[in-house]
Each structure stands twice: as structure tokens, then as C-alpha cells.
Coordinates of C-alpha atoms and ligand atoms in Angstrom, one line a residue:
X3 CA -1.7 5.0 8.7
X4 CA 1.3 7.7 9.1
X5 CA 1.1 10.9 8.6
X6 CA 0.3 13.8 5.6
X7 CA 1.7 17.5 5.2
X8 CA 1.5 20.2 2.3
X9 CA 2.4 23.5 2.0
X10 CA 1.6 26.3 -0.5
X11 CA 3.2 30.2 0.1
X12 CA 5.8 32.2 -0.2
X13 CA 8.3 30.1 2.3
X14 CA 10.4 27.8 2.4
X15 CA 8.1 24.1 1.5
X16 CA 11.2 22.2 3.1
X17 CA 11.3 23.9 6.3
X18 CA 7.8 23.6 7.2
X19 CA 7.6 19.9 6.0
X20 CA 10.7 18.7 7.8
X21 CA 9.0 20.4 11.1
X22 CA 5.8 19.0 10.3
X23 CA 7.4 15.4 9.9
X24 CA 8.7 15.8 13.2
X25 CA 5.7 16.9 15.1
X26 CA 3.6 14.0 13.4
X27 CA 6.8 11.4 14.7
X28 CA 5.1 10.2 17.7
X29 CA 2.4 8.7 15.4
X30 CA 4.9 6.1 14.5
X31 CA 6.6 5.3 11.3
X32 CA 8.9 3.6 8.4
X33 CA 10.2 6.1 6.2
X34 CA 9.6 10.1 5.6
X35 CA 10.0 11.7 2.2
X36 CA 8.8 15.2 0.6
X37 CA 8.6 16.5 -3.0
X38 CA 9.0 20.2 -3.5
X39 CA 8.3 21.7 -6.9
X40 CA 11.9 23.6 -8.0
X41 CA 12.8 24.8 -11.5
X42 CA 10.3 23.9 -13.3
X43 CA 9.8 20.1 -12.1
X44 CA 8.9 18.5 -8.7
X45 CA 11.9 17.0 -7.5
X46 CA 11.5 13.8 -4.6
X47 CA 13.9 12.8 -1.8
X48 CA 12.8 9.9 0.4
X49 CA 14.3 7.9 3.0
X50 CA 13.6 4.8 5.0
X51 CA 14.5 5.1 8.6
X52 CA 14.6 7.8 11.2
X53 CA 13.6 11.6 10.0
X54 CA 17.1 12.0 10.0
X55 CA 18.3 10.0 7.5
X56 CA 15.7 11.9 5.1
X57 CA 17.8 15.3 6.8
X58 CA 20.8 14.2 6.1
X59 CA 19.7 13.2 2.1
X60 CA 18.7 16.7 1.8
X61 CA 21.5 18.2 3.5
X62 CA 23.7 17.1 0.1
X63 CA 20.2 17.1 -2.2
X64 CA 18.1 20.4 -0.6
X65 CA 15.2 21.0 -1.9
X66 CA 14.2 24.8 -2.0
X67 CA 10.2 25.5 -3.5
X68 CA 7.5 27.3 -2.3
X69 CA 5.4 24.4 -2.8
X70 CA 5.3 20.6 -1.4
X71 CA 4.4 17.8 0.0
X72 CA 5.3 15.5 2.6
X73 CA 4.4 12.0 4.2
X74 CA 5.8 9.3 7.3
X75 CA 5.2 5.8 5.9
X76 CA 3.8 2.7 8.1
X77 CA 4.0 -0.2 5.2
X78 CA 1.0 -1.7 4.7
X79 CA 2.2 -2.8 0.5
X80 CA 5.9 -3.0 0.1
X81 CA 8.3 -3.9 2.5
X82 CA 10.2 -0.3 4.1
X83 CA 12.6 0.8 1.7
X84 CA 13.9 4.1 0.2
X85 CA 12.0 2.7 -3.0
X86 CA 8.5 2.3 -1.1
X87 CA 8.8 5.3 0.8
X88 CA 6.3 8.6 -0.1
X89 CA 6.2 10.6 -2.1
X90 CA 4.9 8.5 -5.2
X91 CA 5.0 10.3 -9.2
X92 CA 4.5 9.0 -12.3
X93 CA 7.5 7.8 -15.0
X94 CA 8.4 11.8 -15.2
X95 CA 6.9 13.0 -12.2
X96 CA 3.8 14.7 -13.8
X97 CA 1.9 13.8 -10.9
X98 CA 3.2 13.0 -7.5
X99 CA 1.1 12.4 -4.2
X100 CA 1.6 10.8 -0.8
X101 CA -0.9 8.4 0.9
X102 CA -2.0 7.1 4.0
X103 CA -4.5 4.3 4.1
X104 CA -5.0 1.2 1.7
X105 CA -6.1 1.3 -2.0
X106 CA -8.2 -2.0 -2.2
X107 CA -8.3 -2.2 -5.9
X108 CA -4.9 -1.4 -6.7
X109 CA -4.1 -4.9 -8.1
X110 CA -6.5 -4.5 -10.9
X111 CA -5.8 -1.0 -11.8
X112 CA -2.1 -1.5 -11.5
X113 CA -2.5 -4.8 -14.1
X114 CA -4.5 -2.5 -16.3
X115 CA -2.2 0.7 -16.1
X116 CA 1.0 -1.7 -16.6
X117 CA -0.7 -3.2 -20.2
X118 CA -1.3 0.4 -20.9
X119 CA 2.7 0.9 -21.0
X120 CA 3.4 2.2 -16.9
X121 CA 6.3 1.4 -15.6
X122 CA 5.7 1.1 -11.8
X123 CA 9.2 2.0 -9.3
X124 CA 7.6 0.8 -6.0
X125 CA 5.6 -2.1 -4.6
X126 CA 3.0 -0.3 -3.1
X127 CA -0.3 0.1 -3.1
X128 CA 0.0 3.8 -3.2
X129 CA 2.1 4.3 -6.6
X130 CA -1.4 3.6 -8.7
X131 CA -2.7 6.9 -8.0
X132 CA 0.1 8.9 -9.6
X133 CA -0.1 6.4 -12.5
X134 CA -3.9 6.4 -12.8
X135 CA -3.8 10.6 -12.6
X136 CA -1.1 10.5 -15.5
X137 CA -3.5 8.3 -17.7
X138 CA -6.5 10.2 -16.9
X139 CA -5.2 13.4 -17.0
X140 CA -7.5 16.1 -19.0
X141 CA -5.5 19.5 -18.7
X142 CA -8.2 20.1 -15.6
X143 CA -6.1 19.1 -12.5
X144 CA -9.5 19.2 -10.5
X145 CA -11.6 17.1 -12.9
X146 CA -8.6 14.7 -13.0
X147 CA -8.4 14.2 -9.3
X148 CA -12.0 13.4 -9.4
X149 CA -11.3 11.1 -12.0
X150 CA -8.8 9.3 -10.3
X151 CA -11.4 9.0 -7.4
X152 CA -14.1 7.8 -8.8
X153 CA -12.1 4.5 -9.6
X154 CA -10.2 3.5 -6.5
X155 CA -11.4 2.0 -3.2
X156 CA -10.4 1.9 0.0
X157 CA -9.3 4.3 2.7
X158 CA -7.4 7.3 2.3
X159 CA -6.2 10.8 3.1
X160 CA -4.5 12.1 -0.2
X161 CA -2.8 14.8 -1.5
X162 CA -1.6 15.8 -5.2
X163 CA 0.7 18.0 -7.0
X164 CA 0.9 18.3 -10.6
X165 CA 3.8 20.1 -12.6
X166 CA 1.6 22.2 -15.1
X167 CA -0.6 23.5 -11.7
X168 CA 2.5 24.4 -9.4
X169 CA 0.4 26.8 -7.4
X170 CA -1.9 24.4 -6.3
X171 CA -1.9 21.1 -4.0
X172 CA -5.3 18.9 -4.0
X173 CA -6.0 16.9 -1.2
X174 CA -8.9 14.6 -0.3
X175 CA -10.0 12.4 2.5
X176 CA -12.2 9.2 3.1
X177 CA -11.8 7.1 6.4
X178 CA -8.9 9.1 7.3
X179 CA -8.3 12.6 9.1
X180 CA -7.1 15.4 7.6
X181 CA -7.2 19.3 8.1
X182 CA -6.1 22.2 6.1
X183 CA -4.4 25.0 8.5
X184 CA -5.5 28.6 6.7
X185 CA -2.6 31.0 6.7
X186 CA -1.7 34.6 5.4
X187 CA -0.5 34.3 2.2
X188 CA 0.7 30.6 2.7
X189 CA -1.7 27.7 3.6
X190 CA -1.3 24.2 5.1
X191 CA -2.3 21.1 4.8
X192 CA -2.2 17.8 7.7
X193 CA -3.2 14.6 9.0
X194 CA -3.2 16.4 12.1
X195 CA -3.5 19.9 14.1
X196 CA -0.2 19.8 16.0
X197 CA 1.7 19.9 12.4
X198 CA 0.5 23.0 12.1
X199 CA 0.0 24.9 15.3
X200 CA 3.2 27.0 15.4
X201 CA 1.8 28.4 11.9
X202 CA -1.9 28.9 12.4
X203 CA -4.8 28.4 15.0
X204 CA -7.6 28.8 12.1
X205 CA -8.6 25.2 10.5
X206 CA -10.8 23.6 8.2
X207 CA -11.4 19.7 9.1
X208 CA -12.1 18.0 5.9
X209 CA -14.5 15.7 6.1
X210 CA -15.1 12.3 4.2
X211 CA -14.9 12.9 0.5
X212 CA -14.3 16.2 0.4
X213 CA -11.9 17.9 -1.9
X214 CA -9.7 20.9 -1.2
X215 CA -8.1 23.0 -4.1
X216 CA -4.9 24.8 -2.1
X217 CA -3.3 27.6 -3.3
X218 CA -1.2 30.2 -0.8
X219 CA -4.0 32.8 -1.0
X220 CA -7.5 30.8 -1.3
X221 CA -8.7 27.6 -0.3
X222 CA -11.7 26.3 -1.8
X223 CA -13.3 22.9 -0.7
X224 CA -16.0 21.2 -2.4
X225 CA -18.0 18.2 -2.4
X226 CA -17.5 14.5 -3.9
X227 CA -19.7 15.1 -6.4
X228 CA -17.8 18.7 -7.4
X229 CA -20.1 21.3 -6.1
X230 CA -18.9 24.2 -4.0
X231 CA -18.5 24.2 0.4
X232 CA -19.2 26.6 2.4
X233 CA -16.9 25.6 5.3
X234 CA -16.6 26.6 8.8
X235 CA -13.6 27.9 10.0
X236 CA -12.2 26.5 13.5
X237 CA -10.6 27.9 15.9
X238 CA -7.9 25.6 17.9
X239 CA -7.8 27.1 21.0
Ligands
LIG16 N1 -0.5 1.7 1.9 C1 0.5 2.6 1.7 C2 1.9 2.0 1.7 O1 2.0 0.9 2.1 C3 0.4 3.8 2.7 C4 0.8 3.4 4.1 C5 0.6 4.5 5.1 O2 -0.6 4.8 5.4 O3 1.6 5.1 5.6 O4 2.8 2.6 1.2

């Protein structure tokens, strides 16, 4: 279990990511990657190794998007490679997400998804969700999400872009922590608070299966089974 960022505005995804990796370093990790959505399609760059060696990828390969996601890896499928390393999309990047935790069942679902035509990059665990999203996919990013949750196990904290829903990141959480840092105009989302403090002291703390739909100027949680939250806002002091 590494660590999980997103961010939704009008800034620079990249910038905020990159510090976010950085403040969520001391947690320990394999590789670092982000996937920003540019020109139409969400582009990936990952790295095994230091933070730096993901810097220096995007130094000749930047990434410039108002919208993204980002993740530090600690292999538990896959040995640490650029390959294995987060983010994770489908064949054509439809869907991509980043994961920390274990998906139980992905042996089954992957042997399912593969006879079903998939054509799976990494070793890991993690890769299934993108797949599964991509085969379940019902022009409702939302309903799909739920979709896709109702058939793993295991433990996670998740997040989700999709290229026809650019304004919006989904993210989800069970046995794992994750908050959502509520900006103006831009909004954030983390495995933990200090990603986030330079940018905001407001939180929501997500708790287990709950599901946040983030856009840059609402945030709207709502329950496993799809109904509406009313959450409390926290104050990091
Ligand atoms: N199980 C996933 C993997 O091995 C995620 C590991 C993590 O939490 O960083 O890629």
C-alpha cells in the first residue's frame, strides 16, 4: 500500500501530482507514474525507481492537463518495473486508474476478460480494473464504476478517469484511506492529508465504500449502494 493523488481544476494536473508524489515519499515505494488527460486522450508516463526518474521522463514527455491522476507503487503482483508501475488503462486507454491495495479475484476475472479478447500490458493485479471498466462500460461513467465494484474483492483505495467524462475523476475506497481536499474551483483527491495541505485545509475523509464523483467545482459522494451523502466537511487544523 503506496500512495493515491488526483486532481481536477483549472491548473496545472502535473504540477500538483509531482508535489503530491513527493510529499506521500516517506510512505515508501517502487515506482511513481501519473496520467493527465491532454488533447483529447489521457496520456501515461511511469517509471520504476526514485520520483526522479518519473521527472526526468516528463522533462522530454510533459504532460500538461487540467486533469489527472497519480500513484507510488509498493509491488504486491508484478515484480517493479516501468511496465507494472501505475497508472493502469485499457488497450486504448478508455479507462485508466491507479490502485493501492490487492484485488483478490483478479485471477478469475483477468482469465475471463482475456477469452473475452483483452490484451493485458502488466502483471498486476491492478490492470483488471481498467479492463473490467472497458467491458462493462454503459455510457454512465458512475453506473460503470459501480459495476466494476460490485465484482472485485479485496482491498483498495481507487481512482478512475475515463476519456468521454474528462471533467470528472471517481474514486472509491474499502480497507484503505483516502480523502478528497475541497478547493476553489480545483479539487483534490489523496491517500493522505499532507498531499494536499499547501492547497487546502477543508477535507472530506471517505469512508469504506463510498464513492466520490470529482469535478473542479462540485464534489458529490454517495453510498455503495448509489444513494446520495451528506458529508461533513473537516477542518485540518
Ligand atoms: N497490488 C497492486 C500492485 O502490485 C498495487 C500495489 C500498491 O498498493 O501500491 O501493483
Amino acid at each position: 500500500m503506496c500512495g493515491i493523488l488526483g486532481y481536477v481544476g483549472n491548473g496545472n494536473a502535473s504540477d500538483f501530482l509531482i508535489e503530491g508524489l513527493r510529499r506521500l515519499e516517506y510512505r515508501g515505494y517502487d515506482s511513481a507514474g501519473i496520467a493527465v488527460y491532454e488533447n483529447g486522450k489521457i496520456e501515461i508516463e511511469k517509471k520504476a525507481g526514485r520520483l526522479v526518474n518519473l521527472e526526468k521522463a516528463l522533462e522530454s514527455h510533459p504532460l500538461r492537463g487540467n486533469i489527472g491522476i497519480g500513484h507510488t507503487r509498493w509491488a504486491t503482483h508484478g515484480k517493479p518495473s516501468d511496465v507494472n508501475a501505475h497508472p493502469h488503462g485499457d488497450e486504448n486507454n478508455h479507462f485508466v486508474i491507479v490502485h493501492n491495495g490487492i484485488i483478490e479475484n483478479y485471477m478469475d476475472l483477468k482469465k475471463d476478460l482475456l477469452k473475452k479478447g483483452h490484451v493485458f500490458k502488466s502483471e498486476t493485479d491492478s490492470e483488471v480494473v481498467a479492463h473490467l471498466a472497458e467491458e462493462l462500460d454503459d455510457g454512465d461513467f458512475f453506473s460503470t464504476v459501480r459495476k466494476v465494484l460490485a465484482v472485485i474483492d479485496g482491498s483498495y483505495s481507487l481512482v478512475f478517469m475515463h476519456d468521454a467524462d474528462p471533467d470528472t475523476i471517481i474514486c472509491t475506497k474499502k480497507d484503505n484511506p483516502l480523502i478528497i481536499g475541497l478547493g476553489e474551483d480545483e479539487n483534490f483527491i489523496a491517500s493522505d492529508i499532507p498531499a494536499v495541505i499547501n492547497y487546502t485545509r477543508r477535507i472530506y475523509i471517505l469512508n469504506g465504500g463510498e464513492i466520490a464523483v470529482v469535478k473542479k467545482d462540485s464534489v458529490s459522494v454517495f453510498s455503495a449502494d448509489g444513494l446520495p451523502i451528506s458529508k461533513k466537511v473537516q477542518e485540518v487544523t
